[in-house]
Amino acid sequence: MTDSRRGLILINTGPGKGKTTAALGTGLRAVGNGMRVLMLQFLKGSWHYGELDATEAFNGNFVIRQMGRGFVKVGGAETDPEDIRMVEAAWAEAREAIYSGEWDMVILDEINYAIGYKMLNPAVVVEALRGKPEMVHVILTGRNAHPLLVELADTVTEMREVKHAYQKGILAQRGIEF
Ligand code: ATP
Ligand code: MG
């Protein structure tokens, strides 16, 4: 173990619940350490999540931006070009944020889905992360993290589903799912 400070690449993936919320928890921890945190939410946009309001309390030190519109229709030619444009814009902003020097932690929420849906090239993401400023922490969330990203990351956590309320027909609950 060394005590030298460095920026890490983390991935929260797997089918169980907790990928985004664990990233938010890490963001909260970082903000408490005086760091500046940006979460860019790929694909999301149609739901209003509690964290969007909660982070208002952090005076610009914990910022969440929704970069999509939700309910993406995918599958080859089915994919709406507008959704692809939104993913490309989200990625451009993500890359810029990572390199800007403005943020200590950049969370790319649901980016693994955008990659999995072939809306974003994983090699492009890998290249940008390889060359990132040393001290910036980057967290990527979403199921089915691409193998190239898993290989690159320092810490990878796979959420395993033991059970989920949804299987009993319980719909998304305020404060738990949104
Ligand atoms: P959370 O945002 O609660 O941390 P997540 O990021 O791990 O969840 P996503 O794949 O982003 O999960 O899915 C988002 C939504 O789907 C959340 O409302 C979450 O509760 C729900 N969800 C997550 N895992 C499951 C599951 N195994 N079965 C049913 N619904 C799920
Ligand atoms: Mg999520």
Short mmCIF file of N, CA and C and ligand atoms in Angstrom, two decimals:
data_model
loop_
_atom_site.label_atom_id
_atom_site.label_comp_id
_atom_site.label_asym_id
_atom_site.label_seq_id
_atom_site.Cartn_x
_atom_site.Cartn_y
_atom_site.Cartn_z
N MET A 1 0.84 -1.21 0.00
CA MET A 1 0.00 0.00 0.00
C MET A 1 0.87 1.25 0.00
N THR A 2 0.51 2.23 -0.80
CA THR A 2 1.17 3.53 -0.73
C THR A 2 0.13 4.55 -0.31
N ASP A 3 0.60 5.66 0.22
CA ASP A 3 -0.36 6.68 0.65
C ASP A 3 -0.43 7.82 -0.35
N SER A 4 0.17 7.62 -1.54
CA SER A 4 0.14 8.70 -2.52
C SER A 4 -1.28 8.85 -3.07
N ARG A 5 -1.73 10.08 -3.17
CA ARG A 5 -3.09 10.34 -3.63
C ARG A 5 -3.17 10.20 -5.13
N ARG A 6 -4.27 9.65 -5.59
CA ARG A 6 -4.45 9.47 -7.03
C ARG A 6 -5.92 9.34 -7.36
N GLY A 7 -6.24 9.64 -8.58
CA GLY A 7 -7.62 9.50 -9.04
C GLY A 7 -7.88 8.08 -9.49
N LEU A 8 -9.03 7.57 -9.13
CA LEU A 8 -9.37 6.19 -9.46
C LEU A 8 -10.50 6.12 -10.47
N ILE A 9 -10.57 4.98 -11.13
CA ILE A 9 -11.71 4.67 -12.00
C ILE A 9 -12.48 3.54 -11.34
N LEU A 10 -13.76 3.80 -11.06
CA LEU A 10 -14.60 2.82 -10.40
C LEU A 10 -15.78 2.46 -11.30
N ILE A 11 -16.24 1.23 -11.18
CA ILE A 11 -17.42 0.80 -11.93
C ILE A 11 -18.39 0.12 -10.97
N ASN A 12 -19.64 0.57 -11.00
CA ASN A 12 -20.72 -0.13 -10.29
C ASN A 12 -21.60 -0.78 -11.34
N THR A 13 -21.57 -2.10 -11.37
CA THR A 13 -22.33 -2.81 -12.42
C THR A 13 -23.11 -3.97 -11.81
N GLY A 14 -23.66 -4.82 -12.64
CA GLY A 14 -24.40 -6.00 -12.17
C GLY A 14 -25.90 -5.76 -12.12
N PRO A 15 -26.66 -6.85 -11.99
CA PRO A 15 -28.12 -6.78 -12.06
C PRO A 15 -28.83 -6.33 -10.78
N GLY A 16 -28.13 -6.29 -9.67
CA GLY A 16 -28.79 -5.91 -8.42
C GLY A 16 -28.95 -4.40 -8.29
N LYS A 17 -29.84 -4.00 -7.41
CA LYS A 17 -30.08 -2.57 -7.17
C LYS A 17 -28.94 -1.94 -6.38
N GLY A 18 -28.61 -0.70 -6.67
CA GLY A 18 -27.65 0.03 -5.86
C GLY A 18 -26.50 0.66 -6.59
N LYS A 19 -26.50 0.57 -7.93
CA LYS A 19 -25.37 1.10 -8.70
C LYS A 19 -25.32 2.63 -8.67
N THR A 20 -26.45 3.23 -8.99
CA THR A 20 -26.49 4.70 -8.99
C THR A 20 -26.43 5.24 -7.56
N THR A 21 -27.16 4.60 -6.66
CA THR A 21 -27.20 5.13 -5.29
C THR A 21 -25.84 4.98 -4.60
N ALA A 22 -25.09 3.95 -4.91
CA ALA A 22 -23.73 3.83 -4.35
C ALA A 22 -22.84 4.94 -4.90
N ALA A 23 -23.02 5.29 -6.16
CA ALA A 23 -22.24 6.38 -6.75
C ALA A 23 -22.60 7.71 -6.08
N LEU A 24 -23.90 7.90 -5.80
CA LEU A 24 -24.32 9.12 -5.10
C LEU A 24 -23.72 9.17 -3.70
N GLY A 25 -23.67 8.02 -3.04
CA GLY A 25 -23.08 7.95 -1.71
C GLY A 25 -21.60 8.31 -1.74
N THR A 26 -20.91 7.84 -2.76
CA THR A 26 -19.49 8.16 -2.91
C THR A 26 -19.33 9.65 -3.18
N GLY A 27 -20.23 10.19 -4.01
CA GLY A 27 -20.22 11.62 -4.28
C GLY A 27 -20.41 12.43 -3.01
N LEU A 28 -21.32 11.99 -2.17
CA LEU A 28 -21.58 12.66 -0.89
C LEU A 28 -20.33 12.64 -0.01
N ARG A 29 -19.70 11.52 0.02
CA ARG A 29 -18.46 11.37 0.79
C ARG A 29 -17.38 12.33 0.27
N ALA A 30 -17.26 12.41 -1.04
CA ALA A 30 -16.24 13.27 -1.64
C ALA A 30 -16.53 14.75 -1.36
N VAL A 31 -17.80 15.14 -1.51
CA VAL A 31 -18.18 16.53 -1.24
C VAL A 31 -17.86 16.89 0.21
N GLY A 32 -18.08 15.95 1.11
CA GLY A 32 -17.76 16.17 2.52
C GLY A 32 -16.27 16.37 2.76
N ASN A 33 -15.47 15.91 1.81
CA ASN A 33 -14.02 16.11 1.88
C ASN A 33 -13.58 17.37 1.14
N GLY A 34 -14.55 18.20 0.79
CA GLY A 34 -14.22 19.46 0.12
C GLY A 34 -14.00 19.32 -1.37
N MET A 35 -14.38 18.17 -1.93
CA MET A 35 -14.18 17.96 -3.36
C MET A 35 -15.40 18.42 -4.14
N ARG A 36 -15.20 18.63 -5.44
CA ARG A 36 -16.30 19.05 -6.32
C ARG A 36 -16.71 17.85 -7.19
N VAL A 37 -17.99 17.59 -7.19
CA VAL A 37 -18.50 16.37 -7.83
C VAL A 37 -19.54 16.70 -8.89
N LEU A 38 -19.37 16.12 -10.07
CA LEU A 38 -20.36 16.25 -11.15
C LEU A 38 -20.87 14.88 -11.53
N MET A 39 -22.19 14.71 -11.51
CA MET A 39 -22.80 13.48 -12.02
C MET A 39 -23.55 13.81 -13.30
N LEU A 40 -23.16 13.17 -14.40
CA LEU A 40 -23.89 13.31 -15.66
C LEU A 40 -24.68 12.03 -15.87
N GLN A 41 -25.98 12.18 -16.04
CA GLN A 41 -26.84 11.01 -16.17
C GLN A 41 -27.15 10.76 -17.64
N PHE A 42 -26.54 9.71 -18.18
CA PHE A 42 -26.81 9.30 -19.56
C PHE A 42 -28.22 8.69 -19.60
N LEU A 43 -28.94 8.95 -20.67
CA LEU A 43 -30.26 8.38 -20.96
C LEU A 43 -31.38 8.90 -20.05
N LYS A 44 -31.06 9.22 -18.80
CA LYS A 44 -32.12 9.66 -17.88
C LYS A 44 -32.63 11.05 -18.24
N GLY A 45 -33.88 11.30 -17.92
CA GLY A 45 -34.43 12.63 -18.19
C GLY A 45 -35.92 12.74 -17.96
N SER A 46 -36.60 11.61 -17.95
CA SER A 46 -38.06 11.68 -17.83
C SER A 46 -38.54 11.59 -16.37
N TRP A 47 -37.68 11.11 -15.49
CA TRP A 47 -38.07 11.00 -14.08
C TRP A 47 -37.40 12.11 -13.29
N HIS A 48 -38.08 12.55 -12.23
CA HIS A 48 -37.45 13.52 -11.34
C HIS A 48 -37.00 12.81 -10.07
N TYR A 49 -35.69 12.73 -9.88
CA TYR A 49 -35.12 12.00 -8.76
C TYR A 49 -34.84 12.94 -7.59
N GLY A 50 -35.01 12.43 -6.38
CA GLY A 50 -34.79 13.22 -5.17
C GLY A 50 -33.41 13.83 -5.10
N GLU A 51 -32.43 13.10 -5.65
CA GLU A 51 -31.04 13.59 -5.59
C GLU A 51 -30.85 14.89 -6.38
N LEU A 52 -31.71 15.13 -7.38
CA LEU A 52 -31.60 16.38 -8.15
C LEU A 52 -31.86 17.58 -7.24
N ASP A 53 -32.81 17.44 -6.32
CA ASP A 53 -33.12 18.52 -5.39
C ASP A 53 -32.15 18.52 -4.21
N ALA A 54 -31.79 17.34 -3.73
CA ALA A 54 -30.92 17.25 -2.56
C ALA A 54 -29.58 17.94 -2.82
N THR A 55 -29.05 17.77 -4.04
CA THR A 55 -27.73 18.32 -4.32
C THR A 55 -27.75 19.85 -4.48
N GLU A 56 -28.95 20.42 -4.60
CA GLU A 56 -29.06 21.89 -4.65
C GLU A 56 -28.44 22.52 -3.39
N ALA A 57 -28.45 21.74 -2.29
CA ALA A 57 -27.94 22.26 -1.02
C ALA A 57 -26.42 22.41 -1.01
N PHE A 58 -25.75 21.91 -2.02
CA PHE A 58 -24.28 21.88 -1.98
C PHE A 58 -23.62 23.03 -2.75
N ASN A 59 -24.41 24.04 -3.08
CA ASN A 59 -23.86 25.27 -3.67
C ASN A 59 -22.92 25.04 -4.85
N GLY A 60 -23.32 24.17 -5.76
CA GLY A 60 -22.51 23.98 -6.96
C GLY A 60 -21.33 23.03 -6.78
N ASN A 61 -21.17 22.48 -5.57
CA ASN A 61 -20.07 21.52 -5.35
C ASN A 61 -20.48 20.08 -5.64
N PHE A 62 -21.78 19.85 -5.76
CA PHE A 62 -22.30 18.53 -6.14
C PHE A 62 -23.41 18.82 -7.13
N VAL A 63 -23.11 18.60 -8.40
CA VAL A 63 -24.05 18.95 -9.47
C VAL A 63 -24.47 17.70 -10.22
N ILE A 64 -25.76 17.57 -10.47
CA ILE A 64 -26.28 16.45 -11.27
C ILE A 64 -26.98 17.01 -12.49
N ARG A 65 -26.62 16.50 -13.65
CA ARG A 65 -27.28 16.93 -14.89
C ARG A 65 -27.85 15.73 -15.63
N GLN A 66 -29.12 15.81 -15.96
CA GLN A 66 -29.75 14.77 -16.77
C GLN A 66 -29.50 15.07 -18.24
N MET A 67 -28.94 14.10 -18.95
CA MET A 67 -28.50 14.34 -20.32
C MET A 67 -29.33 13.59 -21.36
N GLY A 68 -30.38 12.92 -20.90
CA GLY A 68 -31.19 12.16 -21.85
C GLY A 68 -32.65 12.49 -21.68
N ARG A 69 -33.52 11.58 -22.12
CA ARG A 69 -34.96 11.82 -21.99
C ARG A 69 -35.70 10.57 -21.51
N GLY A 70 -34.91 9.54 -21.09
CA GLY A 70 -35.53 8.33 -20.56
C GLY A 70 -36.19 7.49 -21.64
N PHE A 71 -36.63 6.32 -21.26
CA PHE A 71 -37.36 5.42 -22.14
C PHE A 71 -36.78 5.35 -23.55
N VAL A 72 -35.52 4.96 -23.62
CA VAL A 72 -34.84 4.88 -24.91
C VAL A 72 -35.29 3.63 -25.65
N LYS A 73 -35.66 3.82 -26.89
CA LYS A 73 -36.03 2.69 -27.75
C LYS A 73 -34.75 2.24 -28.45
N VAL A 74 -34.37 0.98 -28.29
CA VAL A 74 -33.10 0.55 -28.84
C VAL A 74 -33.21 -0.69 -29.71
N GLY A 75 -32.10 -1.04 -30.34
CA GLY A 75 -32.01 -2.25 -31.14
C GLY A 75 -31.81 -1.92 -32.60
N GLY A 76 -30.54 -1.85 -33.03
CA GLY A 76 -30.21 -1.61 -34.43
C GLY A 76 -30.89 -0.39 -34.99
N ALA A 77 -31.65 -0.56 -36.05
CA ALA A 77 -32.29 0.55 -36.74
C ALA A 77 -33.40 1.19 -35.88
N GLU A 78 -33.83 0.48 -34.86
CA GLU A 78 -34.87 0.97 -33.96
C GLU A 78 -34.43 2.19 -33.16
N THR A 79 -33.10 2.26 -32.92
CA THR A 79 -32.59 3.33 -32.06
C THR A 79 -32.87 4.69 -32.68
N ASP A 80 -33.53 5.54 -31.91
CA ASP A 80 -33.88 6.88 -32.38
C ASP A 80 -32.61 7.73 -32.49
N PRO A 81 -32.34 8.31 -33.68
CA PRO A 81 -31.13 9.13 -33.86
C PRO A 81 -31.05 10.26 -32.83
N GLU A 82 -32.20 10.73 -32.37
CA GLU A 82 -32.22 11.80 -31.37
C GLU A 82 -31.58 11.32 -30.06
N ASP A 83 -31.84 10.07 -29.69
CA ASP A 83 -31.24 9.52 -28.48
C ASP A 83 -29.72 9.37 -28.65
N ILE A 84 -29.31 8.98 -29.85
CA ILE A 84 -27.87 8.86 -30.12
C ILE A 84 -27.21 10.23 -30.03
N ARG A 85 -27.87 11.23 -30.59
CA ARG A 85 -27.33 12.61 -30.50
C ARG A 85 -27.20 13.03 -29.04
N MET A 86 -28.17 12.66 -28.21
CA MET A 86 -28.13 13.05 -26.80
C MET A 86 -27.00 12.34 -26.07
N VAL A 87 -26.76 11.07 -26.41
CA VAL A 87 -25.65 10.33 -25.81
C VAL A 87 -24.32 10.96 -26.24
N GLU A 88 -24.22 11.33 -27.52
CA GLU A 88 -22.99 11.95 -28.00
C GLU A 88 -22.73 13.28 -27.29
N ALA A 89 -23.79 14.04 -27.08
CA ALA A 89 -23.66 15.32 -26.37
C ALA A 89 -23.26 15.08 -24.91
N ALA A 90 -23.85 14.05 -24.31
CA ALA A 90 -23.52 13.72 -22.92
C ALA A 90 -22.05 13.31 -22.81
N TRP A 91 -21.61 12.51 -23.77
CA TRP A 91 -20.22 12.08 -23.74
C TRP A 91 -19.26 13.26 -23.95
N ALA A 92 -19.59 14.16 -24.87
CA ALA A 92 -18.76 15.35 -25.11
C ALA A 92 -18.64 16.16 -23.82
N GLU A 93 -19.75 16.32 -23.13
CA GLU A 93 -19.72 17.09 -21.88
C GLU A 93 -18.94 16.34 -20.80
N ALA A 94 -19.08 15.01 -20.78
CA ALA A 94 -18.37 14.19 -19.79
C ALA A 94 -16.86 14.31 -19.97
N ARG A 95 -16.44 14.18 -21.22
CA ARG A 95 -15.01 14.25 -21.51
C ARG A 95 -14.45 15.60 -21.13
N GLU A 96 -15.17 16.63 -21.51
CA GLU A 96 -14.79 18.01 -21.21
C GLU A 96 -14.70 18.21 -19.68
N ALA A 97 -15.67 17.66 -18.96
CA ALA A 97 -15.69 17.82 -17.49
C ALA A 97 -14.50 17.12 -16.84
N ILE A 98 -14.19 15.92 -17.33
CA ILE A 98 -13.07 15.15 -16.76
C ILE A 98 -11.76 15.90 -16.96
N TYR A 99 -11.62 16.56 -18.11
CA TYR A 99 -10.36 17.24 -18.45
C TYR A 99 -10.32 18.69 -18.00
N SER A 100 -11.45 19.21 -17.51
CA SER A 100 -11.57 20.65 -17.26
C SER A 100 -10.77 21.16 -16.06
N GLY A 101 -10.48 20.26 -15.11
CA GLY A 101 -9.83 20.72 -13.88
C GLY A 101 -10.82 21.31 -12.90
N GLU A 102 -12.10 21.35 -13.29
CA GLU A 102 -13.13 21.93 -12.43
C GLU A 102 -13.69 20.94 -11.42
N TRP A 103 -13.55 19.66 -11.73
CA TRP A 103 -14.21 18.63 -10.92
C TRP A 103 -13.20 17.62 -10.39
N ASP A 104 -13.37 17.23 -9.12
CA ASP A 104 -12.51 16.21 -8.52
C ASP A 104 -13.05 14.81 -8.78
N MET A 105 -14.35 14.74 -9.00
CA MET A 105 -15.00 13.44 -9.26
C MET A 105 -16.06 13.64 -10.33
N VAL A 106 -16.04 12.79 -11.34
CA VAL A 106 -17.06 12.84 -12.39
C VAL A 106 -17.74 11.48 -12.43
N ILE A 107 -19.04 11.48 -12.22
CA ILE A 107 -19.81 10.23 -12.21
C ILE A 107 -20.59 10.13 -13.52
N LEU A 108 -20.34 9.06 -14.27
CA LEU A 108 -21.01 8.85 -15.55
C LEU A 108 -22.11 7.82 -15.32
N ASP A 109 -23.25 8.33 -14.86
CA ASP A 109 -24.34 7.45 -14.44
C ASP A 109 -25.02 6.84 -15.67
N GLU A 110 -25.20 5.55 -15.64
CA GLU A 110 -25.87 4.76 -16.70
C GLU A 110 -25.09 4.76 -18.02
N ILE A 111 -23.83 5.17 -18.00
CA ILE A 111 -23.07 5.17 -19.26
C ILE A 111 -22.91 3.75 -19.80
N ASN A 112 -22.90 2.75 -18.89
CA ASN A 112 -22.75 1.36 -19.35
C ASN A 112 -23.93 0.93 -20.23
N TYR A 113 -25.12 1.48 -19.96
CA TYR A 113 -26.27 1.16 -20.81
C TYR A 113 -26.09 1.78 -22.19
N ALA A 114 -25.61 3.02 -22.23
CA ALA A 114 -25.40 3.69 -23.52
C ALA A 114 -24.40 2.90 -24.36
N ILE A 115 -23.37 2.37 -23.71
CA ILE A 115 -22.37 1.56 -24.42
C ILE A 115 -22.99 0.23 -24.83
N GLY A 116 -23.71 -0.39 -23.91
CA GLY A 116 -24.36 -1.68 -24.18
C GLY A 116 -25.36 -1.59 -25.33
N TYR A 117 -26.02 -0.46 -25.46
CA TYR A 117 -26.99 -0.25 -26.54
C TYR A 117 -26.31 0.19 -27.83
N LYS A 118 -24.99 0.20 -27.83
CA LYS A 118 -24.17 0.58 -28.99
C LYS A 118 -24.42 2.03 -29.42
N MET A 119 -24.70 2.86 -28.45
CA MET A 119 -24.88 4.29 -28.74
C MET A 119 -23.58 5.05 -28.51
N LEU A 120 -22.61 4.36 -27.90
CA LEU A 120 -21.33 5.00 -27.58
C LEU A 120 -20.25 3.93 -27.68
N ASN A 121 -19.12 4.29 -28.32
CA ASN A 121 -18.03 3.35 -28.56
C ASN A 121 -17.15 3.21 -27.30
N PRO A 122 -17.06 2.01 -26.74
CA PRO A 122 -16.29 1.84 -25.50
C PRO A 122 -14.81 2.20 -25.66
N ALA A 123 -14.26 1.99 -26.86
CA ALA A 123 -12.84 2.30 -27.09
C ALA A 123 -12.56 3.79 -26.93
N VAL A 124 -13.53 4.60 -27.31
CA VAL A 124 -13.40 6.05 -27.19
C VAL A 124 -13.38 6.45 -25.71
N VAL A 125 -14.22 5.78 -24.93
CA VAL A 125 -14.29 6.06 -23.49
C VAL A 125 -12.99 5.62 -22.82
N VAL A 126 -12.52 4.43 -23.18
CA VAL A 126 -11.27 3.91 -22.63
C VAL A 126 -10.11 4.87 -22.91
N GLU A 127 -10.04 5.34 -24.14
CA GLU A 127 -8.95 6.24 -24.51
C GLU A 127 -8.98 7.52 -23.69
N ALA A 128 -10.16 8.07 -23.51
CA ALA A 128 -10.30 9.31 -22.74
C ALA A 128 -9.93 9.08 -21.27
N LEU A 129 -10.34 7.93 -20.74
CA LEU A 129 -10.05 7.65 -19.32
C LEU A 129 -8.57 7.36 -19.10
N ARG A 130 -7.93 6.71 -20.08
CA ARG A 130 -6.49 6.43 -19.99
C ARG A 130 -5.68 7.71 -19.85
N GLY A 131 -6.11 8.75 -20.55
CA GLY A 131 -5.35 10.00 -20.57
C GLY A 131 -5.87 11.04 -19.61
N LYS A 132 -6.77 10.65 -18.72
CA LYS A 132 -7.41 11.64 -17.85
C LYS A 132 -6.40 12.27 -16.89
N PRO A 133 -6.69 13.48 -16.42
CA PRO A 133 -5.84 14.09 -15.40
C PRO A 133 -5.71 13.14 -14.20
N GLU A 134 -4.52 12.99 -13.73
CA GLU A 134 -4.16 12.04 -12.68
C GLU A 134 -5.13 12.01 -11.48
N MET A 135 -5.51 13.19 -11.00
CA MET A 135 -6.22 13.23 -9.72
C MET A 135 -7.73 13.07 -9.81
N VAL A 136 -8.28 13.07 -11.00
CA VAL A 136 -9.74 13.00 -11.11
C VAL A 136 -10.24 11.57 -10.90
N HIS A 137 -11.26 11.45 -10.04
CA HIS A 137 -11.92 10.16 -9.85
C HIS A 137 -13.08 10.08 -10.85
N VAL A 138 -13.26 8.92 -11.47
CA VAL A 138 -14.38 8.72 -12.40
C VAL A 138 -15.13 7.46 -11.99
N ILE A 139 -16.44 7.58 -11.89
CA ILE A 139 -17.28 6.42 -11.57
C ILE A 139 -18.24 6.17 -12.72
N LEU A 140 -18.31 4.93 -13.19
CA LEU A 140 -19.22 4.56 -14.27
C LEU A 140 -20.26 3.59 -13.71
N THR A 141 -21.53 3.82 -14.02
CA THR A 141 -22.55 2.91 -13.53
C THR A 141 -23.37 2.30 -14.67
N GLY A 142 -24.09 1.26 -14.32
CA GLY A 142 -24.98 0.57 -15.25
C GLY A 142 -24.61 -0.89 -15.41
N ARG A 143 -25.63 -1.69 -15.71
CA ARG A 143 -25.41 -3.12 -15.90
C ARG A 143 -24.47 -3.41 -17.07
N ASN A 144 -23.95 -4.62 -17.09
CA ASN A 144 -23.16 -5.13 -18.23
C ASN A 144 -22.03 -4.20 -18.65
N ALA A 145 -21.22 -3.80 -17.68
CA ALA A 145 -20.05 -2.97 -17.99
C ALA A 145 -19.22 -3.65 -19.07
N HIS A 146 -18.75 -2.87 -20.04
CA HIS A 146 -17.97 -3.43 -21.14
C HIS A 146 -16.63 -3.98 -20.63
N PRO A 147 -16.19 -5.15 -21.12
CA PRO A 147 -14.93 -5.76 -20.66
C PRO A 147 -13.72 -4.83 -20.74
N LEU A 148 -13.67 -3.99 -21.77
CA LEU A 148 -12.53 -3.07 -21.90
C LEU A 148 -12.49 -2.08 -20.73
N LEU A 149 -13.67 -1.66 -20.28
CA LEU A 149 -13.75 -0.72 -19.16
C LEU A 149 -13.46 -1.42 -17.84
N VAL A 150 -13.96 -2.65 -17.72
CA VAL A 150 -13.68 -3.44 -16.51
C VAL A 150 -12.18 -3.65 -16.36
N GLU A 151 -11.54 -3.91 -17.48
CA GLU A 151 -10.09 -4.13 -17.46
C GLU A 151 -9.34 -2.87 -17.02
N LEU A 152 -9.80 -1.74 -17.49
CA LEU A 152 -9.14 -0.46 -17.20
C LEU A 152 -9.37 0.00 -15.76
N ALA A 153 -10.55 -0.27 -15.22
CA ALA A 153 -10.95 0.28 -13.91
C ALA A 153 -10.08 -0.25 -12.77
N ASP A 154 -10.01 0.54 -11.71
CA ASP A 154 -9.27 0.13 -10.51
C ASP A 154 -10.15 -0.67 -9.58
N THR A 155 -11.40 -0.25 -9.43
CA THR A 155 -12.32 -0.89 -8.50
C THR A 155 -13.62 -1.19 -9.24
N VAL A 156 -14.00 -2.44 -9.27
CA VAL A 156 -15.23 -2.83 -9.97
C VAL A 156 -16.10 -3.60 -8.99
N THR A 157 -17.33 -3.14 -8.83
CA THR A 157 -18.27 -3.81 -7.93
C THR A 157 -19.47 -4.29 -8.73
N GLU A 158 -19.81 -5.56 -8.55
CA GLU A 158 -20.95 -6.12 -9.24
C GLU A 158 -22.08 -6.33 -8.24
N MET A 159 -23.16 -5.59 -8.41
CA MET A 159 -24.33 -5.75 -7.53
C MET A 159 -25.04 -7.04 -7.91
N ARG A 160 -25.26 -7.87 -6.93
CA ARG A 160 -25.93 -9.14 -7.19
C ARG A 160 -27.36 -9.04 -6.67
N GLU A 161 -28.31 -9.45 -7.49
CA GLU A 161 -29.68 -9.39 -7.02
C GLU A 161 -30.01 -10.63 -6.20
N VAL A 162 -30.33 -10.43 -4.94
CA VAL A 162 -30.83 -11.52 -4.10
C VAL A 162 -32.34 -11.57 -4.25
N LYS A 163 -32.98 -10.43 -4.04
CA LYS A 163 -34.38 -10.26 -4.45
C LYS A 163 -34.68 -8.78 -4.58
N HIS A 164 -35.78 -8.47 -5.26
CA HIS A 164 -36.17 -7.08 -5.47
C HIS A 164 -37.68 -6.98 -5.31
N ALA A 165 -38.12 -5.93 -4.65
CA ALA A 165 -39.56 -5.73 -4.38
C ALA A 165 -40.40 -5.82 -5.65
N TYR A 166 -39.80 -5.40 -6.77
CA TYR A 166 -40.48 -5.39 -8.06
C TYR A 166 -41.05 -6.77 -8.42
N GLN A 167 -40.32 -7.81 -7.99
CA GLN A 167 -40.75 -9.18 -8.30
C GLN A 167 -42.05 -9.55 -7.59
N LYS A 168 -42.37 -8.81 -6.52
CA LYS A 168 -43.64 -9.02 -5.82
C LYS A 168 -44.71 -8.09 -6.38
N GLY A 169 -44.36 -7.37 -7.44
CA GLY A 169 -45.30 -6.44 -8.03
C GLY A 169 -45.31 -5.08 -7.37
N ILE A 170 -44.34 -4.83 -6.49
CA ILE A 170 -44.27 -3.51 -5.83
C ILE A 170 -43.55 -2.54 -6.76
N LEU A 171 -44.26 -1.47 -7.09
CA LEU A 171 -43.70 -0.50 -8.02
C LEU A 171 -42.71 0.43 -7.32
N ALA A 172 -41.99 1.22 -8.12
CA ALA A 172 -40.94 2.11 -7.62
C ALA A 172 -41.46 3.01 -6.50
N GLN A 173 -40.74 3.07 -5.41
CA GLN A 173 -41.13 3.83 -4.23
C GLN A 173 -40.31 5.11 -4.09
N ARG A 174 -41.02 6.20 -3.74
CA ARG A 174 -40.36 7.49 -3.47
C ARG A 174 -39.30 7.33 -2.37
N GLY A 175 -38.15 7.87 -2.58
CA GLY A 175 -37.09 7.81 -1.56
C GLY A 175 -36.24 6.55 -1.68
N ILE A 176 -36.73 5.56 -2.41
CA ILE A 176 -35.97 4.32 -2.61
C ILE A 176 -35.52 4.20 -4.07
N GLU A 177 -36.47 4.41 -4.97
CA GLU A 177 -36.15 4.29 -6.41
C GLU A 177 -36.01 5.64 -7.10
N PHE A 178 -36.62 6.68 -6.53
CA PHE A 178 -36.53 8.01 -7.19
C PHE A 178 -36.57 9.12 -6.17
P1 ATP B 1 -30.52 2.60 -7.92
O1 ATP B 1 -30.69 3.87 -8.72
O2 ATP B 1 -31.70 2.34 -7.07
O3 ATP B 1 -29.19 2.53 -7.21
P2 ATP B 1 -29.43 0.97 -10.00
O4 ATP B 1 -28.68 2.15 -10.46
O5 ATP B 1 -28.66 -0.18 -9.45
O6 ATP B 1 -30.54 1.41 -8.97
P3 ATP B 1 -30.55 0.77 -12.68
O7 ATP B 1 -30.16 -0.36 -13.55
O8 ATP B 1 -29.99 2.10 -12.98
O9 ATP B 1 -30.32 0.35 -11.15
O10 ATP B 1 -32.12 0.81 -12.70
C1 ATP B 1 -32.81 1.89 -12.21
C2 ATP B 1 -34.14 1.51 -11.64
O11 ATP B 1 -34.44 0.14 -11.75
C3 ATP B 1 -34.19 1.80 -10.13
O12 ATP B 1 -35.43 2.37 -9.87
C4 ATP B 1 -34.05 0.47 -9.48
O13 ATP B 1 -34.72 0.34 -8.24
C5 ATP B 1 -34.67 -0.43 -10.48
N1 ATP B 1 -34.00 -1.72 -10.37
C6 ATP B 1 -32.70 -1.92 -10.15
N2 ATP B 1 -32.40 -3.23 -10.07
C7 ATP B 1 -33.57 -3.86 -10.25
C8 ATP B 1 -33.96 -5.22 -10.29
N3 ATP B 1 -33.06 -6.18 -10.10
N4 ATP B 1 -35.27 -5.51 -10.52
C9 ATP B 1 -36.18 -4.53 -10.71
N5 ATP B 1 -35.88 -3.23 -10.69
C10 ATP B 1 -34.61 -2.89 -10.47
MG MG B 2 -28.74 3.36 -12.06
#
